[in-house]
Amino acid sequence: MGVHAAAQAWRALSREAEAADTRHRHQVNGPLRHAQWQGRDADSAFHTMERTEQILEVVRVEAEAAALILETVADRMDQARTNLLNALRRADEWGLPVSPDGAVGLPPQSAPQHHDPDPGADALMLLRSQLQARIDAAVAGAREAAEQGAQALGRLDADILTAPRTFGAAAESARDAADVAKDLGLVAPAVPENTDPRQAAAWWAALTPDQQQSLSALHPEEIGRLDGLPSAVRDRANRLLLEQQSDALHVGAPDGAGPTYGEYSRRENALRALKDRLDGADGDPEDRQLYLLALDPRGDGRAVVATGDPDTADHTAVLVPGTGTTLAGMPGQIDRAAALRTEAARAAGPGSRVSVISWLGYDAPELDASMATTDRAEQGAADMRRFTEGVRTAQGDRHGHLTVIGHSYGTTAVGIAARGGDGLRADDIIGVASPGMGTDRAEKLHIDPAHVWLGTAPDDMISNAAGLTLGPDPARAEFGGRTFGVDTHGHSGYWDPDSQSLANQGRIIAGLQPAPTPAPPTAPLAPHDESAAPDHRRPRTAG
């Protein structure tokens, strides 16, 4: 049928738009950013390239919506045609004539007589009435499908390639997709709840490529959040979601309920900073490409970003940040993950694939009373366990080496997640600057205590407060873990370039033994002034 062919053509356009967007990011935008092109011309060019990528994303969504409309209409037309043909065949069997306008008649010999009623004629009258109802229903179904399709198609943005506006188009395309489903009377797709990564992976694998493409384009939020799906799939869905959410915040305005103008601006700025950091990595070598595995701008915001593909990595680490970390701080967290990935790759040697994931998948406490309780860690524990199980699921039968790292309150979150359920399925756990891991013994973390590592700078005031409210100091011998050498200062120096602190974390990620904790210094340490850090040091984020 021609409508089915048209649907496939629109779906092919959607697929090509997505491919073109990927090529543009990695072959045009990314290389130019890496070349450090700056100035007025560069600003203008990058603005134009951003609009080009936005257009391609909108075309991807709108073309997929057109395919869904045409496919749905074609299926309903096919069903109406089948119903009509079945009714006509039955009319032939019963000898009932059907006129070109669909009216069902009676055979000439069955015309009503003025004398006594004929029981056979009554039966034919009943059959004629039933057939007429079936024919009318088939024609009405076809007409309704056509009208719904026309209304839905009318919502789509036919002028996206020529319209001058930049902002609003991505958000509008998302609304169009939702309205199209309503016009067609479609129920929400049966996407699994994000509770079982293995179930989600099996569900995804059972879909056809066309179904996968449609769900990714029209329901990016639902697909992007599913632990257990391939990282590349989640990245494509979440990047589309990032564009749509950022666009919606830019053009949206509070109506007196919900977020204030300031909140809208804060969320938009956080999403923009994340997008800029992702864009800045476009064109990076494959082993350093970024994958946006989760995104939620509500509240303080949550995001999960992998440096390197965890699905194919030999060594994977999950870095959990601590107090004060919000979506706005994700660029700095990605920098820390990148530093860890570089050190781990150096330790693992040539040919080894390494991925480090910055996991802000929980609501980290603020700099208030919430940091003195385990409440936030408890709330995020199940999500962290499900995420690490999803990492294992996406890797398939291959068992890569998995390390989970917590920093500051992040160690509390890691400890509480690891002690619950079946643990984190990690090969190693690292606690950096831990104020307590929510448990008194390393053996309670569902892991060999010999693979629980603790590192603390001598002048780190946060870790020196361990044992007050979040559990006993895990760096003490009675906890049962092991310590590694730290040569940096303060609460945020553990990722300083060329430091033993960073190198030791990299060695653990690579499955190697770290250097031991050095002997105490014989002279007092000079106070650490972060404001005097040299320019090459990476920006730091709150603990």
XYZ file of C-alpha atoms in Angstrom:
543
model
C 0.000 0.000 0.000
C 1.281 3.490 -0.867
C 0.709 4.911 2.606
C 2.931 2.222 4.136
C 5.661 3.102 1.653
C 5.300 6.778 2.537
C 5.636 5.933 6.229
C 8.858 4.057 5.546
C 10.181 6.989 3.536
C 9.554 9.363 6.447
C 11.189 6.916 8.837
C 14.221 6.747 6.541
C 14.382 10.559 6.609
C 14.306 10.487 10.412
C 17.132 7.962 10.449
C 19.192 10.041 8.010
C 18.625 13.212 10.039
C 19.946 11.459 13.148
C 22.969 10.149 11.250
C 23.658 13.586 9.771
C 23.459 15.160 13.235
C 26.001 12.651 14.553
C 28.342 13.269 11.611
C 28.044 17.025 12.039
C 28.876 16.798 15.742
C 31.920 14.588 15.281
C 33.265 15.769 11.925
C 32.433 19.500 11.855
C 31.507 21.011 15.202
C 33.835 18.892 17.325
C 37.037 19.393 15.288
C 36.458 23.165 15.105
C 36.017 23.356 18.864
C 39.163 21.307 19.371
C 41.011 23.756 17.130
C 40.250 26.473 19.727
C 38.674 28.691 17.087
C 37.685 31.940 18.792
C 36.519 35.421 17.941
C 33.444 37.038 16.428
C 33.459 34.837 13.341
C 33.787 31.719 15.491
C 30.872 32.773 17.698
C 28.698 33.341 14.648
C 29.740 30.054 13.076
C 29.133 28.013 16.224
C 25.698 29.620 16.598
C 24.878 28.626 13.029
C 26.168 25.096 13.572
C 24.120 24.769 16.736
C 21.015 25.753 14.774
C 21.931 23.202 12.094
C 22.107 20.457 14.694
C 18.844 21.611 16.233
C 17.143 21.520 12.834
C 18.377 17.980 12.283
C 17.059 16.931 15.689
C 13.671 18.497 14.974
C 13.538 16.855 11.542
C 14.342 13.552 13.235
C 11.379 13.925 15.588
C 8.919 15.417 13.123
C 9.747 12.852 10.412
C 9.334 10.028 12.882
C 6.002 11.508 13.964
C 4.921 11.656 10.310
C 5.929 8.014 9.909
C 3.900 7.073 12.985
C 0.850 8.922 11.653
C 1.016 7.362 8.203
C 1.753 3.916 9.586
C -1.173 4.137 12.010
C -3.541 5.421 9.333
C -2.397 2.751 6.882
C -2.898 -0.017 9.453
C -6.384 1.249 10.285
C -7.233 1.603 6.584
C -6.014 -1.944 6.003
C -8.199 -3.182 8.832
C -11.219 -1.277 7.488
C -10.585 -2.679 4.012
C -10.348 -6.221 5.423
C -13.591 -5.752 7.334
C -15.297 -4.430 4.224
C -14.085 -7.275 2.005
C -15.219 -9.837 4.576
C -18.672 -8.245 4.636
C -18.867 -8.232 0.822
C -17.855 -11.886 0.652
C -20.554 -12.727 3.162
C -23.067 -10.767 1.054
C -22.143 -12.889 -1.972
C -22.590 -16.077 0.060
C -26.042 -14.974 1.190
C -27.027 -13.633 -2.225
C -27.496 -10.069 -0.982
C -26.660 -7.347 -3.514
C -24.502 -4.352 -2.486
C -24.695 -1.102 -4.450
C -21.630 1.056 -5.230
C -22.577 3.403 -2.368
C -22.524 0.514 0.119
C -26.256 -0.037 0.491
C -27.246 -3.681 1.043
C -30.350 -4.875 -0.796
C -32.495 -8.031 -0.975
C -32.779 -10.580 -3.764
C -35.753 -9.843 -6.117
C -37.609 -12.999 -5.098
C -37.329 -11.952 -1.449
C -39.212 -8.700 -1.885
C -41.918 -8.289 0.791
C -45.388 -9.583 -0.236
C -48.804 -8.193 0.722
C -50.044 -11.620 1.844
C -48.856 -13.702 4.793
C -45.227 -12.993 5.973
C -42.480 -15.340 4.704
C -40.200 -16.586 7.528
C -37.295 -16.802 5.042
C -37.708 -13.177 4.112
C -37.509 -12.139 7.771
C -34.166 -13.955 8.102
C -32.810 -12.209 5.006
C -33.914 -8.853 6.396
C -31.970 -9.554 9.594
C -28.876 -10.613 7.612
C -29.140 -7.504 5.460
C -29.282 -5.326 8.594
C -26.204 -7.021 10.077
C -24.222 -6.678 6.858
C -25.198 -3.049 6.490
C -23.927 -2.344 9.983
C -20.603 -4.062 9.196
C -20.166 -2.176 5.935
C -21.075 1.130 7.564
C -18.609 0.476 10.401
C -15.799 -0.340 7.939
C -16.414 2.820 5.928
C -16.697 4.923 9.096
C -13.437 3.448 10.403
C -11.630 4.360 7.202
C -13.084 7.869 7.252
C -12.146 8.378 10.913
C -8.589 7.152 10.278
C -8.228 9.615 7.405
C -9.591 12.524 9.455
C -7.384 11.728 12.448
C -4.363 11.409 10.185
C -5.061 14.733 8.505
C -5.447 16.473 11.871
C -2.244 14.920 13.219
C -0.232 15.732 10.106
C -1.427 19.325 10.353
C 0.382 19.683 13.681
C 3.810 18.990 12.248
C 6.220 21.825 11.529
C 6.519 21.969 7.768
C 8.641 25.146 7.782
C 11.427 24.033 10.127
C 14.036 24.140 7.343
C 13.229 27.754 6.483
C 11.787 29.307 9.663
C 14.162 31.896 11.145
C 13.569 31.028 14.797
C 16.227 29.122 16.717
C 14.674 28.645 20.126
C 11.382 26.903 20.687
C 11.518 24.488 17.759
C 12.885 21.524 19.709
C 10.379 21.965 22.527
C 7.571 22.390 20.005
C 8.527 19.181 18.196
C 8.269 17.286 21.495
C 4.801 18.741 22.079
C 3.851 17.880 18.499
C 4.789 14.243 19.082
C 2.623 14.086 22.211
C -0.313 15.793 20.470
C -0.038 13.469 17.476
C -0.510 10.468 19.756
C -3.619 12.100 21.253
C -5.043 12.879 17.806
C -4.634 9.251 16.809
C -6.073 7.971 20.068
C -2.892 6.032 20.805
C -2.151 4.842 24.307
C 1.272 5.411 25.823
C 3.822 2.841 24.628
C 4.435 -0.106 26.913
C 7.888 0.982 28.099
C 8.985 -0.992 31.186
C 9.361 0.718 34.518
C 12.993 1.324 35.384
C 13.122 -1.422 37.999
C 14.825 -4.405 36.352
C 17.733 -3.799 33.927
C 17.628 -7.367 32.623
C 13.930 -7.103 31.840
C 14.486 -3.740 30.132
C 17.350 -5.134 28.041
C 15.289 -8.142 26.959
C 12.345 -5.899 26.069
C 14.556 -3.628 23.952
C 16.222 -6.519 22.152
C 12.803 -7.952 21.216
C 11.750 -4.748 19.400
C 12.202 -4.296 15.670
C 14.692 -1.629 14.507
C 11.758 0.547 13.400
C 10.133 0.265 16.825
C 13.401 1.136 18.538
C 13.893 4.164 16.327
C 10.355 5.394 16.880
C 10.557 5.067 20.660
C 13.945 6.807 20.833
C 12.740 9.772 18.773
C 9.252 10.181 20.194
C 9.812 9.063 23.812
C 13.423 10.013 24.629
C 12.798 10.516 28.352
C 11.409 7.005 28.835
C 14.154 5.347 26.774
C 17.029 7.414 28.129
C 16.312 6.479 31.755
C 16.250 2.696 31.306
C 19.195 0.997 33.001
C 20.356 -2.031 31.046
C 19.907 -0.530 27.570
C 22.988 0.051 25.367
C 24.871 3.226 26.249
C 24.739 4.519 22.677
C 20.940 4.193 22.675
C 20.572 6.047 25.972
C 23.018 8.735 24.848
C 21.070 9.489 21.655
C 17.774 9.638 23.551
C 19.120 11.800 26.367
C 20.884 14.259 24.059
C 17.565 14.790 22.302
C 15.893 15.195 25.696
C 18.595 17.692 26.736
C 17.893 19.816 23.657
C 14.140 19.690 24.220
C 14.323 20.442 27.934
C 16.784 23.307 27.473
C 14.689 24.751 24.677
C 11.493 24.486 26.726
C 13.094 26.288 29.672
C 14.392 29.044 27.409
C 11.029 29.864 25.876
C 8.811 28.825 28.786
C 7.534 31.129 31.487
C 6.089 30.223 34.868
C 2.345 30.718 35.147
C 2.280 31.402 38.857
C 2.679 27.764 39.895
C 5.783 25.646 40.046
C 9.296 27.002 39.428
C 9.980 30.724 39.581
C 11.710 32.716 36.859
C 14.944 32.381 38.790
C 14.500 28.632 38.998
C 13.835 28.430 35.261
C 16.985 30.425 34.583
C 19.079 28.296 36.950
C 17.923 25.065 35.343
C 18.448 26.420 31.845
C 21.976 27.550 32.706
C 22.777 24.155 34.183
C 21.533 22.373 31.059
C 23.435 24.798 28.848
C 26.664 24.198 30.777
C 26.195 20.436 30.434
C 25.465 20.725 26.714
C 28.538 22.910 26.200
C 30.677 20.307 27.974
C 29.216 17.521 25.836
C 29.658 19.572 22.666
C 33.249 20.281 23.621
C 33.997 16.546 23.565
C 32.527 16.015 20.089
C 35.322 14.884 17.838
C 37.299 13.330 20.704
C 38.854 9.922 20.018
C 36.405 7.070 20.471
C 37.823 6.028 23.824
C 37.181 9.507 25.267
C 33.746 10.220 23.827
C 31.009 11.200 26.258
C 27.746 9.304 26.744
C 24.796 10.999 28.441
C 23.184 8.073 30.260
C 20.545 9.902 32.307
C 19.130 13.401 32.686
C 16.579 15.014 34.986
C 16.670 18.817 35.390
C 14.046 18.925 38.156
C 15.087 20.229 41.570
C 18.868 20.378 41.891
C 19.057 18.189 38.796
C 20.527 14.780 38.116
C 22.692 13.478 35.315
C 24.894 10.487 34.520
C 27.733 10.891 32.014
C 30.257 8.268 30.929
C 33.694 9.085 29.556
C 34.311 6.180 27.213
C 31.764 3.505 26.349
C 31.089 1.349 29.437
C 29.441 -1.364 27.328
C 32.748 -2.321 25.718
C 35.172 -1.286 28.466
C 37.590 -3.726 30.075
C 37.660 -1.503 33.154
C 34.726 0.659 34.270
C 34.461 3.007 37.232
C 31.415 4.788 38.666
C 32.266 8.040 40.458
C 29.676 9.221 43.004
C 30.033 12.852 44.134
C 29.106 14.294 47.509
C 27.657 17.282 49.309
C 26.709 20.325 47.284
C 26.901 18.654 43.887
C 24.096 19.680 41.528
C 23.453 19.481 37.803
C 25.303 22.778 37.414
C 28.456 21.081 38.711
C 28.390 18.205 36.218
C 31.037 19.708 33.893
C 33.518 19.626 36.781
C 32.496 16.074 37.655
C 33.057 15.050 34.033
C 36.547 16.567 34.227
C 37.291 14.422 37.272
C 36.016 11.333 35.461
C 38.193 12.186 32.456
C 41.267 12.498 34.690
C 40.534 9.113 36.270
C 40.002 7.516 32.860
C 43.356 8.822 31.623
C 45.202 7.480 34.667
C 43.423 4.129 34.547
C 44.137 3.745 30.822
C 47.807 4.522 31.460
C 47.930 1.928 34.236
C 46.055 -0.725 32.242
C 48.374 -0.387 29.262
C 47.905 -0.154 25.492
C 44.827 -1.794 24.058
C 42.810 -1.676 27.272
C 39.464 0.086 27.126
C 38.449 2.196 30.115
C 35.248 4.053 30.958
C 34.625 6.275 33.979
C 31.048 7.301 34.742
C 30.125 10.390 36.727
C 26.961 9.302 38.559
C 24.845 12.113 39.939
C 21.879 9.790 40.096
C 20.783 10.827 43.576
C 19.887 14.061 45.331
C 23.175 14.966 47.000
C 22.742 16.850 50.290
C 23.085 20.598 50.480
C 25.468 22.401 52.800
C 23.002 22.162 55.646
C 21.685 19.638 58.153
C 20.992 17.108 55.388
C 24.713 16.374 55.120
C 24.777 15.095 58.704
C 22.253 12.298 58.133
C 22.157 9.235 55.904
C 18.727 10.159 54.501
C 19.901 11.179 51.012
C 22.130 8.129 50.778
C 19.254 5.864 51.776
C 16.985 7.477 49.184
C 19.468 6.900 46.363
C 20.686 3.429 47.338
C 18.290 1.370 45.213
C 18.930 3.602 42.190
C 22.676 3.113 42.513
C 22.344 -0.664 42.812
C 20.078 -0.747 39.771
C 22.509 1.389 37.794
C 25.527 -0.813 38.444
C 23.427 -3.863 37.615
C 22.493 -2.092 34.396
C 26.173 -1.577 33.599
C 26.728 -5.306 33.972
C 23.627 -6.097 31.920
C 24.649 -3.839 29.031
C 28.081 -5.489 28.987
C 26.460 -8.859 28.339
C 28.297 -12.074 29.128
C 31.664 -10.322 29.256
C 32.624 -9.501 32.852
C 34.571 -6.261 32.831
C 36.303 -4.995 35.942
C 33.979 -2.632 37.825
C 35.025 -0.117 40.483
C 32.671 2.170 42.411
C 34.212 5.345 43.847
C 32.636 7.690 46.358
C 33.909 11.113 47.319
C 32.966 12.750 50.616
C 29.235 12.146 51.244
C 29.353 10.076 48.063
C 31.207 7.432 50.095
C 28.221 7.335 52.450
C 25.920 6.846 49.483
C 28.180 4.096 48.097
C 28.466 2.341 51.453
C 24.735 2.293 52.113
C 23.966 1.138 48.563
C 26.617 -1.593 48.788
C 25.394 -2.954 52.110
C 21.790 -3.339 50.873
C 20.226 -5.926 48.582
C 22.856 -7.846 46.659
C 25.320 -4.965 46.779
C 26.801 -3.064 43.845
C 28.306 -6.049 41.990
C 31.633 -4.214 42.098
C 35.101 -5.744 42.011
C 36.567 -2.822 43.976
C 35.157 0.011 46.063
C 37.077 3.236 46.728
C 36.208 5.735 49.430
C 37.916 9.126 49.077
C 37.668 11.666 51.906
C 34.991 9.618 53.628
C 33.073 11.051 56.587
C 31.639 7.543 57.143
C 30.186 4.839 54.922
C 27.041 4.095 56.894
C 28.404 0.825 58.220
C 31.039 -0.294 60.709
C 32.692 -3.072 58.712
C 33.945 -3.407 55.150
C 32.740 -7.016 55.080
C 29.140 -5.749 55.115
C 29.544 -4.169 51.657
C 28.980 -7.451 49.735
C 32.602 -7.469 48.616
C 35.918 -8.911 49.748
C 37.223 -6.346 52.305
C 40.635 -6.615 50.645
C 39.053 -4.759 47.704
C 37.697 -1.864 49.765
C 40.152 1.045 49.460
C 40.284 4.265 51.475
C 42.268 7.418 50.774
C 42.389 10.602 52.820
C 44.514 13.740 52.694
C 46.004 14.568 56.112
C 44.554 18.092 56.040
C 41.089 17.101 54.748
C 38.772 18.440 57.423
C 35.736 16.528 56.117
C 37.268 13.085 56.387
C 38.862 14.022 59.681
C 35.301 14.432 61.005
C 34.526 10.789 60.243
C 32.764 8.899 62.994
C 30.546 11.755 64.102
C 27.221 11.022 62.357
C 27.695 8.923 59.200
C 29.468 5.898 60.622
C 32.900 5.111 62.027
C 36.022 6.231 60.205
C 36.494 3.642 57.427
C 40.187 4.491 57.157
C 40.820 2.959 60.599
C 42.168 -0.582 60.731
C 39.140 -1.995 62.547
C 36.903 -1.154 59.578
C 38.699 -3.893 57.655
C 39.451 -2.065 54.413
C 42.818 -1.049 52.967
C 44.340 2.389 52.479
C 46.238 3.793 49.521
C 48.743 6.602 49.227
C 47.487 10.193 49.021
C 49.915 13.042 48.389
C 47.438 15.879 47.784
C 45.877 18.391 50.140
C 42.421 19.548 51.116
C 39.050 18.097 50.247
C 39.186 18.454 46.468
C 42.786 17.711 45.556
C 42.396 13.996 44.915
C 42.264 14.540 41.127
C 45.273 16.861 40.861
C 47.337 16.113 37.730
C 50.491 14.053 38.212
C 49.592 13.211 41.804
C 49.911 9.895 43.567
C 46.327 10.335 44.753
C 45.063 10.289 41.173
C 47.486 7.615 39.983
C 46.493 5.227 42.758
C 42.808 5.535 41.942
C 43.680 4.840 38.302
C 45.593 1.710 39.284
C 42.672 0.366 41.298
C 40.284 1.030 38.396
C 42.690 -0.949 36.203
C 42.603 -3.866 38.653
C 46.112 -3.231 39.977
C 47.512 -2.661 43.450
C 47.920 1.002 44.442
C 50.966 2.435 46.133
C 50.673 2.182 49.934
C 49.999 5.021 52.309
C 53.290 6.854 52.927
C 54.786 7.224 56.381
C 53.699 10.339 58.305
C 55.791 13.427 57.475
C 58.403 14.514 59.974
C 57.676 18.206 59.447
C 54.337 20.039 59.537
C 52.580 20.329 56.211
C 52.332 23.790 54.715
C 48.771 25.040 54.566
C 47.115 24.402 51.218
C 45.860 27.538 49.478
C 43.496 26.502 46.669
C 43.370 30.066 45.364
C 47.067 29.773 44.514
C 46.608 26.664 42.372
C 48.394 26.947 39.006
C 46.287 27.668 35.934
C 46.575 24.142 34.547
C 44.703 22.585 37.453
C 41.234 21.288 36.714
C 38.271 23.249 38.124
C 36.971 21.865 41.373
C 33.455 21.181 42.458
C 31.895 21.010 45.870
C 32.448 17.850 47.923
